[in-house]
Coordinates of C-alpha atoms in Angstrom, one line a residue:
M3 CA 0.0 -0.1 0.0
F4 CA 2.8 2.5 0.7
G5 CA 5.2 3.5 -1.9
V6 CA 7.4 6.4 -3.3
T7 CA 6.2 8.0 -6.1
S8 CA 8.5 10.6 -8.2
S9 CA 8.3 13.0 -11.2
A10 CA 10.3 15.3 -12.4
G11 CA 9.2 18.3 -14.3
A12 CA 10.5 19.6 -17.8
S13 CA 12.0 16.3 -19.0
K14 CA 12.1 13.2 -16.2
S15 CA 10.5 11.6 -13.7
E16 CA 11.2 8.1 -12.7
K17 CA 11.3 6.0 -9.5
P18 CA 14.2 5.7 -7.0
E19 CA 15.3 2.6 -5.7
A20 CA 16.3 1.6 -2.6
N21 CA 20.3 1.9 -2.7
S22 CA 20.0 3.4 -5.9
A23 CA 21.4 6.3 -7.7
P24 CA 22.0 8.2 -10.7
D25 CA 24.3 6.9 -14.1
P26 CA 27.7 6.9 -13.7
A27 CA 29.5 10.1 -13.7
S28 CA 33.2 11.4 -14.3
S29 CA 35.9 11.0 -12.3
T30 CA 36.8 14.7 -12.8
P31 CA 36.6 16.8 -9.4
K32 CA 33.4 18.2 -9.7
D33 CA 32.9 22.0 -9.3
K34 CA 29.6 23.0 -9.7
A35 CA 31.4 25.8 -12.1
G36 CA 34.9 26.5 -13.5
S37 CA 35.0 29.5 -11.2
K38 CA 35.2 27.3 -7.9
S39 CA 39.3 26.4 -7.6
P40 CA 41.0 24.9 -4.9
S41 CA 42.5 27.5 -2.6
L42 CA 46.1 28.5 -1.8
D43 CA 45.5 28.6 1.5
K44 CA 47.8 26.7 3.6
D45 CA 45.9 26.9 6.7
S46 CA 44.4 23.1 7.6
S47 CA 41.0 22.6 8.2
G48 CA 41.5 19.1 9.8
G49 CA 39.0 17.9 12.8
A50 CA 40.4 20.5 15.2
D51 CA 38.2 23.1 15.5
R52 CA 35.0 21.2 14.1
S53 CA 33.9 20.1 17.4
S54 CA 32.1 23.2 18.9
P55 CA 30.2 25.7 17.7
S56 CA 31.5 29.6 17.6
P57 CA 28.5 31.4 17.8
V58 CA 28.6 34.9 16.9
K59 CA 26.8 37.4 18.8
T60 CA 26.5 40.5 16.9
S61 CA 26.5 41.5 13.1
D62 CA 29.9 43.4 14.1
Q63 CA 31.5 40.5 15.5
A64 CA 30.6 38.7 12.6
A65 CA 32.1 40.9 10.3
S66 CA 35.4 41.2 12.0
G67 CA 35.3 37.1 11.6
E68 CA 36.4 34.9 9.2
K69 CA 33.6 35.0 6.9
R70 CA 32.5 35.0 3.3
S71 CA 31.3 38.1 1.3
G72 CA 27.8 37.9 -0.2
N73 CA 29.0 37.9 -3.7
G74 CA 31.5 34.5 -2.8
S75 CA 34.6 36.7 -3.6
P76 CA 37.5 36.4 -0.4
P77 CA 37.8 38.5 2.1
N78 CA 41.3 40.7 1.6
A79 CA 43.6 40.0 4.3
G80 CA 44.6 42.8 6.5
S81 CA 41.2 45.0 6.1
S82 CA 39.9 46.0 9.6
A83 CA 36.6 45.3 10.6
E84 CA 34.6 48.4 9.5
Q85 CA 36.3 48.1 6.1
K86 CA 35.0 44.3 5.8
K87 CA 31.6 45.7 7.6
R88 CA 30.8 48.3 4.8
R89 CA 31.9 46.1 2.2
S90 CA 29.9 43.3 3.2
S91 CA 26.8 45.5 3.4
G92 CA 27.3 47.0 0.1
T93 CA 26.7 43.9 -2.1
P94 CA 23.5 43.2 -4.2
L95 CA 22.1 40.8 -1.6
Q96 CA 22.9 43.0 1.4
K97 CA 20.9 46.0 -0.5
L98 CA 18.3 43.5 -1.7
G99 CA 17.5 43.1 2.2
K100 CA 17.1 46.9 2.6
Q101 CA 14.0 46.5 0.5
D102 CA 12.6 43.5 1.7
Q103 CA 12.7 42.5 5.0
A104 CA 12.3 38.7 4.7
L105 CA 16.1 38.9 3.4
A106 CA 17.1 40.6 6.6
V107 CA 16.1 37.6 8.8
P108 CA 19.3 36.8 11.1
Q109 CA 20.3 33.1 10.8
G110 CA 19.1 31.0 13.5
Q111 CA 20.2 28.3 15.2
H112 CA 23.0 25.9 13.4
N113 CA 23.4 29.4 10.9
N114 CA 19.8 28.5 10.2
A115 CA 18.9 30.7 7.0
A116 CA 15.2 30.5 7.5
G117 CA 15.8 31.9 11.2
E118 CA 15.5 31.0 14.5
S119 CA 13.1 27.4 14.6
L120 CA 12.9 25.2 17.5
P121 CA 11.1 22.4 18.2
G122 CA 7.9 22.3 20.0
P123 CA 5.8 20.1 21.9
R124 CA 4.3 18.6 18.9
S125 CA 7.5 17.9 17.0
T126 CA 8.2 14.2 16.1
F127 CA 11.6 14.7 14.4
R128 CA 14.9 16.2 15.2
V129 CA 17.1 18.4 12.7
G130 CA 20.9 18.6 13.1
V131 CA 23.3 20.6 10.7
W132 CA 27.0 20.4 10.3
E133 CA 29.3 22.3 7.8
D134 CA 32.6 23.1 6.9
R135 CA 33.9 25.2 4.4
N136 CA 36.9 23.0 3.8
K137 CA 39.3 25.1 4.1
K138 CA 42.0 23.4 2.2
C139 CA 40.5 23.2 -0.8
R140 CA 37.5 26.1 -0.8
R141 CA 38.5 30.0 -0.5
T142 CA 34.5 30.5 0.3
M143 CA 31.9 29.0 1.8
E144 CA 29.1 29.0 -0.9
D145 CA 26.8 26.2 0.8
T146 CA 23.2 27.8 3.0
H147 CA 20.8 25.7 4.6
A148 CA 17.4 26.1 5.8
F149 CA 15.0 24.3 8.1
L150 CA 11.7 24.9 10.1
Y151 CA 10.0 23.2 12.5
N152 CA 6.6 24.1 11.8
F153 CA 6.1 24.9 8.6
L154 CA 2.6 25.7 7.5
H155 CA -0.2 23.7 8.2
T156 CA -2.0 21.7 6.3
P157 CA -4.9 23.5 4.4
A158 CA -8.1 22.4 3.9
P159 CA -9.6 21.8 0.4
A160 CA -10.8 25.2 -1.0
V161 CA -14.6 23.7 -1.2
G162 CA -16.6 25.1 -4.7
A163 CA -13.4 26.3 -6.0
E164 CA -11.3 25.3 -9.0
S165 CA -9.0 22.4 -8.6
G166 CA -6.1 24.4 -9.0
G167 CA -7.2 27.8 -7.0
G168 CA -8.1 28.7 -3.6
Q169 CA -10.6 30.6 -1.5
V170 CA -8.7 30.2 1.9
P171 CA -7.9 33.5 3.3
V172 CA -4.1 34.3 3.4
Q173 CA -3.3 37.0 6.6
A174 CA -1.4 39.8 5.7
K175 CA -0.3 37.8 2.9
A176 CA 1.4 40.8 0.8
A177 CA 3.4 42.5 3.5
I178 CA 4.8 39.0 4.2
V179 CA 6.3 37.8 1.1
T180 CA 7.2 41.8 -0.3
G181 CA 8.8 43.1 3.0
E182 CA 6.9 46.0 2.5
G183 CA 5.3 48.5 5.4
Q184 CA 6.5 49.4 8.7
S185 CA 5.8 46.2 11.6
G186 CA 3.1 48.1 13.0
D187 CA 0.7 48.1 9.5
V188 CA -0.1 44.6 11.1
P189 CA -1.1 43.7 14.5
E190 CA 0.5 41.2 16.6
Q191 CA -0.8 37.3 15.7
D192 CA -0.3 34.2 17.3
M193 CA 1.7 31.2 15.3
I194 CA 0.3 28.3 14.5
E195 CA 1.9 25.6 16.1
T196 CA 2.1 22.5 13.6
D197 CA 4.6 19.4 13.5
N198 CA 5.0 20.1 9.4
G199 CA 9.2 20.1 8.8
Y200 CA 10.7 22.0 6.1
F201 CA 14.5 21.2 5.3
A202 CA 16.8 22.6 2.7
I203 CA 20.5 22.5 1.3
F204 CA 21.5 24.7 -1.6
D205 CA 24.8 24.6 -3.0
G206 CA 26.2 27.5 -4.9
H207 CA 28.2 28.3 -7.6
A208 CA 29.7 31.4 -9.3
G209 CA 29.2 32.8 -5.8
T210 CA 26.8 32.8 -2.6
F211 CA 24.4 35.0 -4.5
A212 CA 21.7 32.5 -5.5
A213 CA 22.3 30.1 -2.7
D214 CA 21.8 32.6 0.1
W215 CA 18.8 34.2 -1.6
C216 CA 17.2 30.6 -1.9
G217 CA 17.8 30.1 1.7
K218 CA 16.0 33.2 2.8
K219 CA 13.3 33.0 0.5
L220 CA 12.1 29.7 -0.9
H221 CA 10.2 28.6 1.9
I222 CA 8.3 31.6 2.1
I223 CA 7.3 31.3 -2.0
L224 CA 6.4 27.6 -1.3
E225 CA 4.2 28.7 1.5
E226 CA 2.2 31.4 -0.6
I227 CA 1.8 29.0 -3.5
I228 CA 0.7 26.2 -1.3
K229 CA -2.1 28.9 0.3
K230 CA -3.1 29.7 -3.2
H231 CA -3.4 26.0 -4.4
P232 CA -4.5 24.1 -1.6
N233 CA -6.0 21.4 -3.7
A234 CA -3.1 20.8 -6.0
P235 CA -0.8 17.8 -5.7
I236 CA 2.5 19.2 -3.7
P237 CA 4.9 17.7 -6.1
E238 CA 2.9 20.2 -8.7
L239 CA 3.4 22.8 -6.4
L240 CA 7.2 22.1 -5.6
D241 CA 7.6 22.5 -9.1
Q242 CA 6.2 25.5 -9.1
T243 CA 7.8 27.1 -6.8
F244 CA 11.3 26.2 -8.6
T245 CA 10.3 27.7 -11.5
A246 CA 8.7 30.9 -9.6
V247 CA 12.1 31.4 -7.7
D248 CA 13.7 30.8 -11.1
A249 CA 12.0 33.9 -12.7
Q250 CA 12.9 35.9 -9.4
L251 CA 16.5 35.4 -9.8
E252 CA 16.5 36.2 -13.3
K253 CA 15.1 40.1 -12.4
L254 CA 18.0 40.1 -9.9
P255 CA 21.5 41.0 -10.1
L256 CA 24.6 38.6 -10.6
K257 CA 22.8 36.6 -13.1
N258 CA 26.1 34.1 -13.7
S259 CA 25.2 33.0 -10.0
G260 CA 23.1 29.6 -9.6
C261 CA 22.9 27.2 -7.0
T262 CA 21.7 23.2 -6.5
A263 CA 19.0 22.6 -4.4
A264 CA 17.2 19.8 -2.3
I265 CA 14.4 20.2 -0.5
A266 CA 12.0 18.2 1.5
V267 CA 8.8 19.0 3.0
L268 CA 7.7 16.9 6.1
R269 CA 3.9 17.3 6.7
W270 CA 0.7 15.1 8.2
E271 CA -2.0 15.1 5.5
D272 CA -6.0 12.9 5.9
R273 CA -5.2 10.5 3.3
V274 CA -7.9 8.2 1.4
P275 CA -7.1 5.6 -0.4
S276 CA -6.7 6.2 -4.3
S277 CA -5.7 3.2 -7.2
L278 CA -4.7 6.2 -9.1
S279 CA -1.6 6.9 -7.0
A280 CA 1.7 4.7 -6.8
T281 CA 1.4 5.4 -2.8
G282 CA -1.7 3.8 -2.6
S283 CA -3.5 7.2 -0.9
Q284 CA -3.6 10.7 -2.0
A285 CA -4.5 13.8 0.0
I286 CA -8.0 14.8 0.7
A287 CA -7.6 17.9 -0.9
P288 CA -6.3 16.4 -4.6
A289 CA -9.1 14.1 -4.0
L290 CA -12.1 16.3 -3.8
A291 CA -10.6 18.3 -6.6
K292 CA -11.0 15.3 -9.2
A293 CA -14.1 14.4 -7.6
A294 CA -15.4 18.0 -8.2
E295 CA -13.9 17.8 -11.5
E296 CA -15.4 14.6 -12.4
A297 CA -18.9 16.0 -11.1
S298 CA -19.3 18.8 -12.9
K299 CA -19.2 16.6 -16.2
S300 CA -22.3 14.9 -14.6
E301 CA -25.4 16.7 -15.6
E302 CA -27.5 14.9 -12.7
S303 CA -25.0 16.7 -9.8
S304 CA -24.1 20.1 -11.8
S305 CA -27.6 21.8 -10.1
S306 CA -26.4 20.5 -6.5
L307 CA -24.7 23.0 -4.7
A308 CA -24.0 20.8 -1.8
A309 CA -22.2 18.2 -3.4
P310 CA -18.8 19.6 -3.0
D311 CA -19.6 19.7 1.1
A312 CA -21.2 16.8 0.8
A313 CA -18.4 15.0 -1.0
H314 CA -15.8 16.8 1.7
A315 CA -17.5 15.3 4.6
K316 CA -17.8 12.0 2.9
L317 CA -14.1 11.9 2.0
K318 CA -12.9 13.0 5.6
S319 CA -14.9 10.3 7.6
A320 CA -12.9 7.7 5.1
A321 CA -9.3 9.4 5.9
V322 CA -6.3 7.9 7.3
R323 CA -4.0 10.4 8.8
Q324 CA -0.7 9.6 7.8
R325 CA 3.2 11.2 7.6
V326 CA 4.1 12.1 4.2
L327 CA 7.8 13.1 2.7
Y328 CA 8.0 15.3 -0.2
T329 CA 11.0 16.1 -1.8
A330 CA 12.3 18.3 -4.8
N331 CA 15.7 18.5 -6.3
V332 CA 18.4 20.3 -9.0
G333 CA 21.4 19.3 -9.6
D334 CA 23.4 16.8 -7.9
A335 CA 22.5 17.4 -3.8
R336 CA 21.2 14.4 -2.3
I337 CA 18.2 13.3 -0.2
I338 CA 18.4 9.8 1.4
L339 CA 15.8 8.0 3.5
C340 CA 17.0 5.5 6.2
R341 CA 14.2 2.5 5.8
Q342 CA 15.2 -0.6 7.8
G343 CA 19.0 0.2 7.6
K344 CA 18.6 0.4 4.0
A345 CA 19.4 3.6 2.3
L346 CA 16.7 5.0 -0.2
R347 CA 17.4 7.9 -2.5
L348 CA 14.5 10.4 -3.1
S349 CA 16.8 12.5 -5.6
Y350 CA 18.5 12.6 -8.7
D351 CA 22.1 13.8 -9.8
H352 CA 21.7 16.2 -12.7
K353 CA 24.8 16.0 -13.9
G354 CA 26.7 16.1 -17.4
S355 CA 27.8 13.0 -17.4
D356 CA 23.9 11.5 -16.9
E357 CA 23.1 10.1 -20.5
N358 CA 19.2 11.2 -19.9
E359 CA 20.1 14.5 -19.3
G360 CA 22.8 14.8 -22.1
K361 CA 20.2 14.2 -24.4
R362 CA 17.8 16.8 -23.2
I363 CA 20.7 19.1 -23.1
T364 CA 21.9 18.4 -26.9
N365 CA 18.2 18.6 -27.8
A366 CA 17.9 21.8 -26.4
G367 CA 21.0 23.4 -28.4
G368 CA 23.7 22.9 -26.0
L369 CA 26.5 20.4 -25.6
I370 CA 28.4 18.1 -23.0
L371 CA 32.4 19.1 -23.3
N372 CA 34.3 17.2 -20.2
N373 CA 30.9 16.4 -18.4
R374 CA 30.1 20.3 -18.6
V375 CA 27.2 21.9 -19.9
N376 CA 28.8 23.9 -22.8
G377 CA 32.0 23.2 -20.9
V378 CA 31.5 25.7 -18.2
L379 CA 28.8 23.8 -15.5
A380 CA 28.7 20.3 -14.4
V381 CA 25.2 20.3 -12.9
T382 CA 22.4 20.4 -15.9
R383 CA 19.4 21.4 -13.5
A384 CA 20.3 24.7 -10.9
L385 CA 18.3 27.5 -9.9
G386 CA 19.6 30.7 -10.8
D387 CA 22.5 30.7 -13.9
T388 CA 20.4 32.9 -16.1
Y389 CA 22.7 33.2 -18.6
M390 CA 22.3 29.2 -19.8
K391 CA 18.6 29.3 -18.7
D392 CA 17.7 27.7 -22.0
L393 CA 19.3 24.7 -20.8
V394 CA 19.9 25.0 -17.4
T395 CA 16.3 24.1 -16.4
G396 CA 14.8 24.7 -12.6
H397 CA 12.2 22.1 -13.1
P398 CA 13.0 19.7 -10.3
Y399 CA 12.9 16.0 -9.9
T400 CA 10.0 15.3 -7.0
T401 CA 9.1 12.5 -5.0
E402 CA 6.0 11.6 -2.5
T403 CA 6.7 9.1 0.2
V404 CA 4.5 7.8 2.7
I405 CA 6.3 7.3 6.1
Q406 CA 6.1 4.1 8.1
P407 CA 7.0 4.9 11.7
D408 CA 8.0 1.2 12.3
L409 CA 10.5 1.5 9.1
D410 CA 11.9 4.7 8.6
E411 CA 14.5 6.1 10.8
F412 CA 15.9 9.2 9.4
I413 CA 16.6 11.6 6.6
I414 CA 19.9 12.7 5.3
I415 CA 20.4 15.7 2.7
A416 CA 23.8 16.7 2.0
C417 CA 25.5 18.5 -0.8
D418 CA 28.0 16.9 -3.4
G419 CA 30.9 17.1 -1.2
L420 CA 30.0 14.2 0.9
W421 CA 28.5 12.3 -2.1
D422 CA 31.8 12.3 -4.1
V423 CA 33.6 10.3 -1.5
C424 CA 30.8 8.6 0.1
S425 CA 28.2 5.8 -0.9
D426 CA 24.1 6.2 0.3
Q427 CA 24.7 3.0 1.9
D428 CA 28.1 3.6 3.5
A429 CA 26.7 7.0 4.8
V430 CA 23.5 5.5 6.5
D431 CA 25.5 3.1 8.2
L432 CA 27.4 5.7 9.7
V433 CA 25.2 7.3 11.4
R434 CA 22.4 4.7 12.1
N435 CA 23.6 4.2 15.6
V436 CA 24.2 8.0 16.4
P437 CA 20.8 9.2 17.8
D438 CA 21.8 12.7 18.2
P439 CA 21.4 14.3 14.6
V440 CA 24.0 17.1 15.4
A441 CA 26.5 14.4 16.2
A442 CA 25.5 12.5 13.0
A443 CA 25.9 15.6 10.8
K444 CA 29.3 16.0 12.3
L445 CA 30.3 12.4 11.7
L446 CA 29.4 12.3 8.2
V447 CA 31.1 15.8 7.3
D448 CA 34.7 14.5 9.0
H449 CA 34.3 11.3 7.2
A450 CA 34.1 13.4 3.9
L451 CA 37.2 15.3 4.9
S452 CA 39.0 12.1 6.0
R453 CA 38.5 11.0 2.6
F454 CA 40.0 13.9 0.8
S455 CA 36.7 15.7 -0.3
T456 CA 37.4 18.7 -2.4
D457 CA 34.3 20.9 -1.8
N458 CA 32.2 22.5 0.6
L459 CA 30.6 20.2 2.9
S460 CA 26.8 20.8 4.4
C461 CA 25.1 17.9 5.7
M462 CA 21.6 17.7 7.4
I463 CA 20.1 14.6 9.3
V464 CA 16.4 14.7 10.3
R465 CA 16.0 12.2 13.0
L466 CA 12.2 10.8 13.2
D467 CA 10.7 9.9 16.5
K468 CA 9.0 6.5 16.2
Q469 CA 6.7 6.6 19.3
A470 CA 5.3 10.3 18.7
L471 CA 4.7 9.4 15.2
L472 CA 2.4 6.5 16.2
E473 CA 1.0 8.4 18.5
N474 CA 0.2 11.2 15.8
Q475 CA -1.0 9.1 13.5
N476 CA -3.2 6.9 15.7
N477 CA -4.8 10.2 17.3
K478 CA -6.9 11.9 14.5
E479 CA -8.0 14.1 17.1
K480 CA -4.5 15.5 17.9
A481 CA -3.8 19.2 17.3
I482 CA -0.9 18.9 14.8
G483 CA -1.8 21.3 11.7
V484 CA -3.8 19.1 9.8
E485 CA -7.1 21.0 8.2
G486 CA -9.9 20.5 10.4
D487 CA -7.2 20.9 13.7
A488 CA -8.1 23.7 15.9
T489 CA -4.6 24.3 15.5
A490 CA -5.1 25.7 12.3
V491 CA -7.6 28.5 12.8
S492 CA -8.0 31.8 11.0
G493 CA -6.2 34.7 12.6
K494 CA -2.9 32.7 13.2
V495 CA 0.2 33.1 11.1
S496 CA 3.1 30.6 9.8
E497 CA 6.4 30.4 11.6
A498 CA 7.7 32.0 8.7
E499 CA 5.5 35.1 8.7
K500 CA 6.2 34.8 12.5
I501 CA 10.1 35.3 11.9
V502 CA 9.9 37.9 9.1
K503 CA 7.2 39.9 11.3
T504 CA 9.9 39.9 14.2
T505 CA 12.7 41.1 12.0
Q506 CA 10.6 43.8 10.6
A507 CA 9.7 45.2 14.1
K508 CA 13.4 44.8 15.2
I509 CA 14.4 46.9 12.1
A510 CA 11.3 49.4 12.9
E511 CA 13.2 49.9 16.4
G512 CA 16.4 50.3 15.1
G513 CA 17.7 47.2 17.0
S514 CA 18.9 44.8 14.3
S515 CA 20.7 44.7 11.6
P516 CA 19.3 44.8 8.0
V517 CA 21.6 41.8 7.2
G518 CA 21.3 38.1 8.6
V519 CA 24.7 37.5 9.5
S520 CA 26.1 34.5 11.5
A521 CA 29.5 32.6 11.8
S522 CA 29.4 28.6 10.7
N523 CA 28.4 26.2 13.6
S524 CA 31.8 24.4 12.7
G525 CA 33.4 27.5 13.0
K526 CA 35.2 27.7 9.6
G527 CA 33.6 30.8 7.8
H528 CA 29.8 30.9 6.9
D529 CA 27.6 33.7 7.0
P530 CA 25.7 36.2 4.9
A531 CA 22.2 36.9 3.9
A532 CA 19.8 36.4 0.7
A533 CA 17.0 37.2 -1.0
E534 CA 12.7 37.7 -3.4
D535 CA 9.6 35.6 -5.4
G536 CA 8.3 34.5 -8.8
D537 CA 5.2 30.3 -11.6
K538 CA 5.1 27.9 -14.4
G539 CA 3.8 24.6 -15.5
F540 CA 4.2 21.2 -14.2
I541 CA 5.1 18.2 -17.3
P542 CA 6.0 15.0 -15.4
T543 CA 7.8 12.4 -18.0
V544 CA 9.2 9.2 -17.7
I545 CA 12.8 8.1 -17.5
E546 CA 13.1 4.2 -18.7
G547 CA 15.5 2.0 -16.7
P548 CA 16.8 1.9 -12.9
V549 CA 18.5 4.4 -11.6
E550 CA 22.3 3.1 -10.8
E551 CA 24.7 4.5 -7.8
E552 CA 28.3 5.5 -9.5
P553 CA 30.8 3.5 -7.7
V554 CA 33.0 6.1 -5.4
S555 CA 36.9 5.2 -6.5
I556 CA 39.0 6.9 -3.5
E557 CA 41.9 5.2 -1.7
E558 CA 40.5 4.2 1.8
S559 CA 42.4 6.5 4.8
P560 CA 43.0 5.3 8.0
D561 CA 40.5 7.2 9.6
A562 CA 38.1 6.1 7.5
A563 CA 38.8 2.3 7.3
A564 CA 37.7 2.3 11.1
A565 CA 34.3 3.7 10.5
T566 CA 33.1 1.9 6.7
P567 CA 33.6 -1.2 4.8
E568 CA 36.9 -2.6 3.8
K569 CA 35.8 -1.8 0.5
M570 CA 33.8 1.1 -0.9
Q571 CA 31.6 -0.8 -3.6
V572 CA 28.3 0.1 -5.7
D573 CA 25.3 -0.6 -3.8
S574 CA 23.1 -3.8 -5.0
P575 CA 19.7 -3.1 -4.9
A576 CA 17.9 -3.9 -2.1
Q577 CA 15.3 -6.5 -1.4
T578 CA 11.9 -5.0 -2.0
S579 CA 8.4 -5.9 -0.5
E580 CA 5.2 -4.4 -2.1
D581 CA 5.3 -2.3 0.6
T582 CA 8.6 -1.0 0.9
A583 CA 9.6 -1.0 -3.3
P584 CA 9.2 2.5 -4.8
K585 CA 7.0 3.0 -7.7
S586 CA 6.4 5.6 -10.2
T587 CA 3.5 7.5 -11.8

C-alpha cells in the first residue's frame, strides 16, 4: 500500500530504488562552475576546531571574523573590521535586504538561513546540521541551508473552487512576501504550531548570491503557492515553486550565480485510498478536486450546490492520517531516507555525465564538453544561472513518500561534497546508531574530510521519533496542523511569517542589523544573507531503466577504514516488498 512516487518537471520522472543512484559520472573533480577552484591557503581545516560551535552575537563580531562575502569573493587580508563591514553591506544581496525584510532575517541556530526555529511540544522529529568550508580546498563557503519545525499547516481544500485555485484567506500575505510596510501595519498574531517540517540545502556556484537568496526566500514562496492552490498535489506545487524562484532570480543582479537545491517537506495529511496513486493513497484536497471535476461533467450533479461539501465530509470520514515526505531537487545534492537500515535515494543527480540529461541538453541546442554543459557547468539543472537558462532548467525531480513509523528512521540531506567520496549506504551505516542528529551530521562531514573531499560540505540529518509518530498517526483528534484541527484556525500566522514579522519590528525599532549574519556552527566561515519571489507548469515525464549509483573510487584512509566497510562498492539493490518498493507514476 505504501510506496514512493516520483516525477521530474520539464524532462524527467522516474522511481528511485533502495540503494540506487543516478548514472555513473566522470571521475573528474566536480565543481559546480569553473570559477570554484582550490585555494592556495595553507592552513589546515582538519577536524581540530570542528567539535564546538562558534556563536556570533552581533553583526559587528561576525564582520570582524572569518567570513565569506555576499558575492562569493574571499575577504581581503589585512582589512579592518570596519572596512569588511562596509564592503559586506554593499553587496547586491545586502542592498536587496533593505527593501525586502525577509532577506534580513538573522541566521538561527545551526546557522539556519530561515531564522530561529526550535522544536515544540508537537514535534516528532529533530534536525541536526554540520558544515565545513573545507579550508584546504575552498576559499569561500558557498553552501546555505534552512529548516523550519513549524512549516505551513496542511490547509483545508478549497470547497467549491476550481481545483487549481484557492479560496482560503491568507493573512497579511502581501506584506509578508514583499517585506513592505512597517511592523506596526499588521497587529501581532499568534503562530500556528504544527508538526510539519521544511528542510533545504543549497549548494552555490559562481558566488553565494543564489544560494543565500534561496535560503531566505524559497520556503516563503512555497508557503504562498500552497495557500493559493490548496487542492493541487504538492509535487506540482514544488515544481511551480522552483520555476517561480527561477523567474525571480532572473530579475535580480549577478545573473551568473546559481545553486543546486535539495528540499524536503514533511507534513501530516488526512489521506484516502487511491488506485491511481503509486503510494496507494492521496491527500483529501486533490481527491476532492478530482471528484469535483468528475461531478462537473455529470449533468445530474451540476445543479447541486451542496455536492462539494457532501463529498468533502464523505472523504473526511474515510480518511486515514499519514505522515508524508515530499522532496524536490535540481543538481547533485542528495536526499536519502533510511528505511530499516537501507538507503533509499529520493533525489536524482542532474549531471553532465548523465545520459538522459545529456540528451536533453543536446536536444535544447547545447553540448556536453568534459561532462559540463557547454564546457562550463557540471550540473544540468539548477536555480539561477540565468545566462544559460535555456539549457540548465530549474524544473525539479520530485518524489512523494508515505512515512512508515516502524521502518523509517532518519533522512540525510547533503551537498555533493559528501557524496563525491561516500556512497548512500555507507552514509546510512555510519550514522544509523548515532541518535543525536547534530553529532551524526558532524560525523558525516568529518568522514568526507578524512576521505579528502575537495568541496564545501553541508549535511543535514532529520531524525524521526517513532513513538511520537505512532501516537500522532493513531490520534486524529490531536491538533498538529492538519485541516480541521483547532490549531489551524484563521487569524494565526505560520512560523516563517512570524520570523519575518519579528525582523520587521526589530528593524523598525533600530535594534536589528538589516543583514542576516552568523558564523558557521563549525567555526569555518559561513555567513551572509539572501533574497525575493516568482510560476510555471508541471510536466512530468518518465525515465526508462533503473537509477544506478556510481562507484566511489578513492583510496581508503586510516580514519575512514575504522568507520566504514573495507572496500567502497556500488550499492546493490535492496530486496523490496510491496510495501517498501518505490513506484513511479
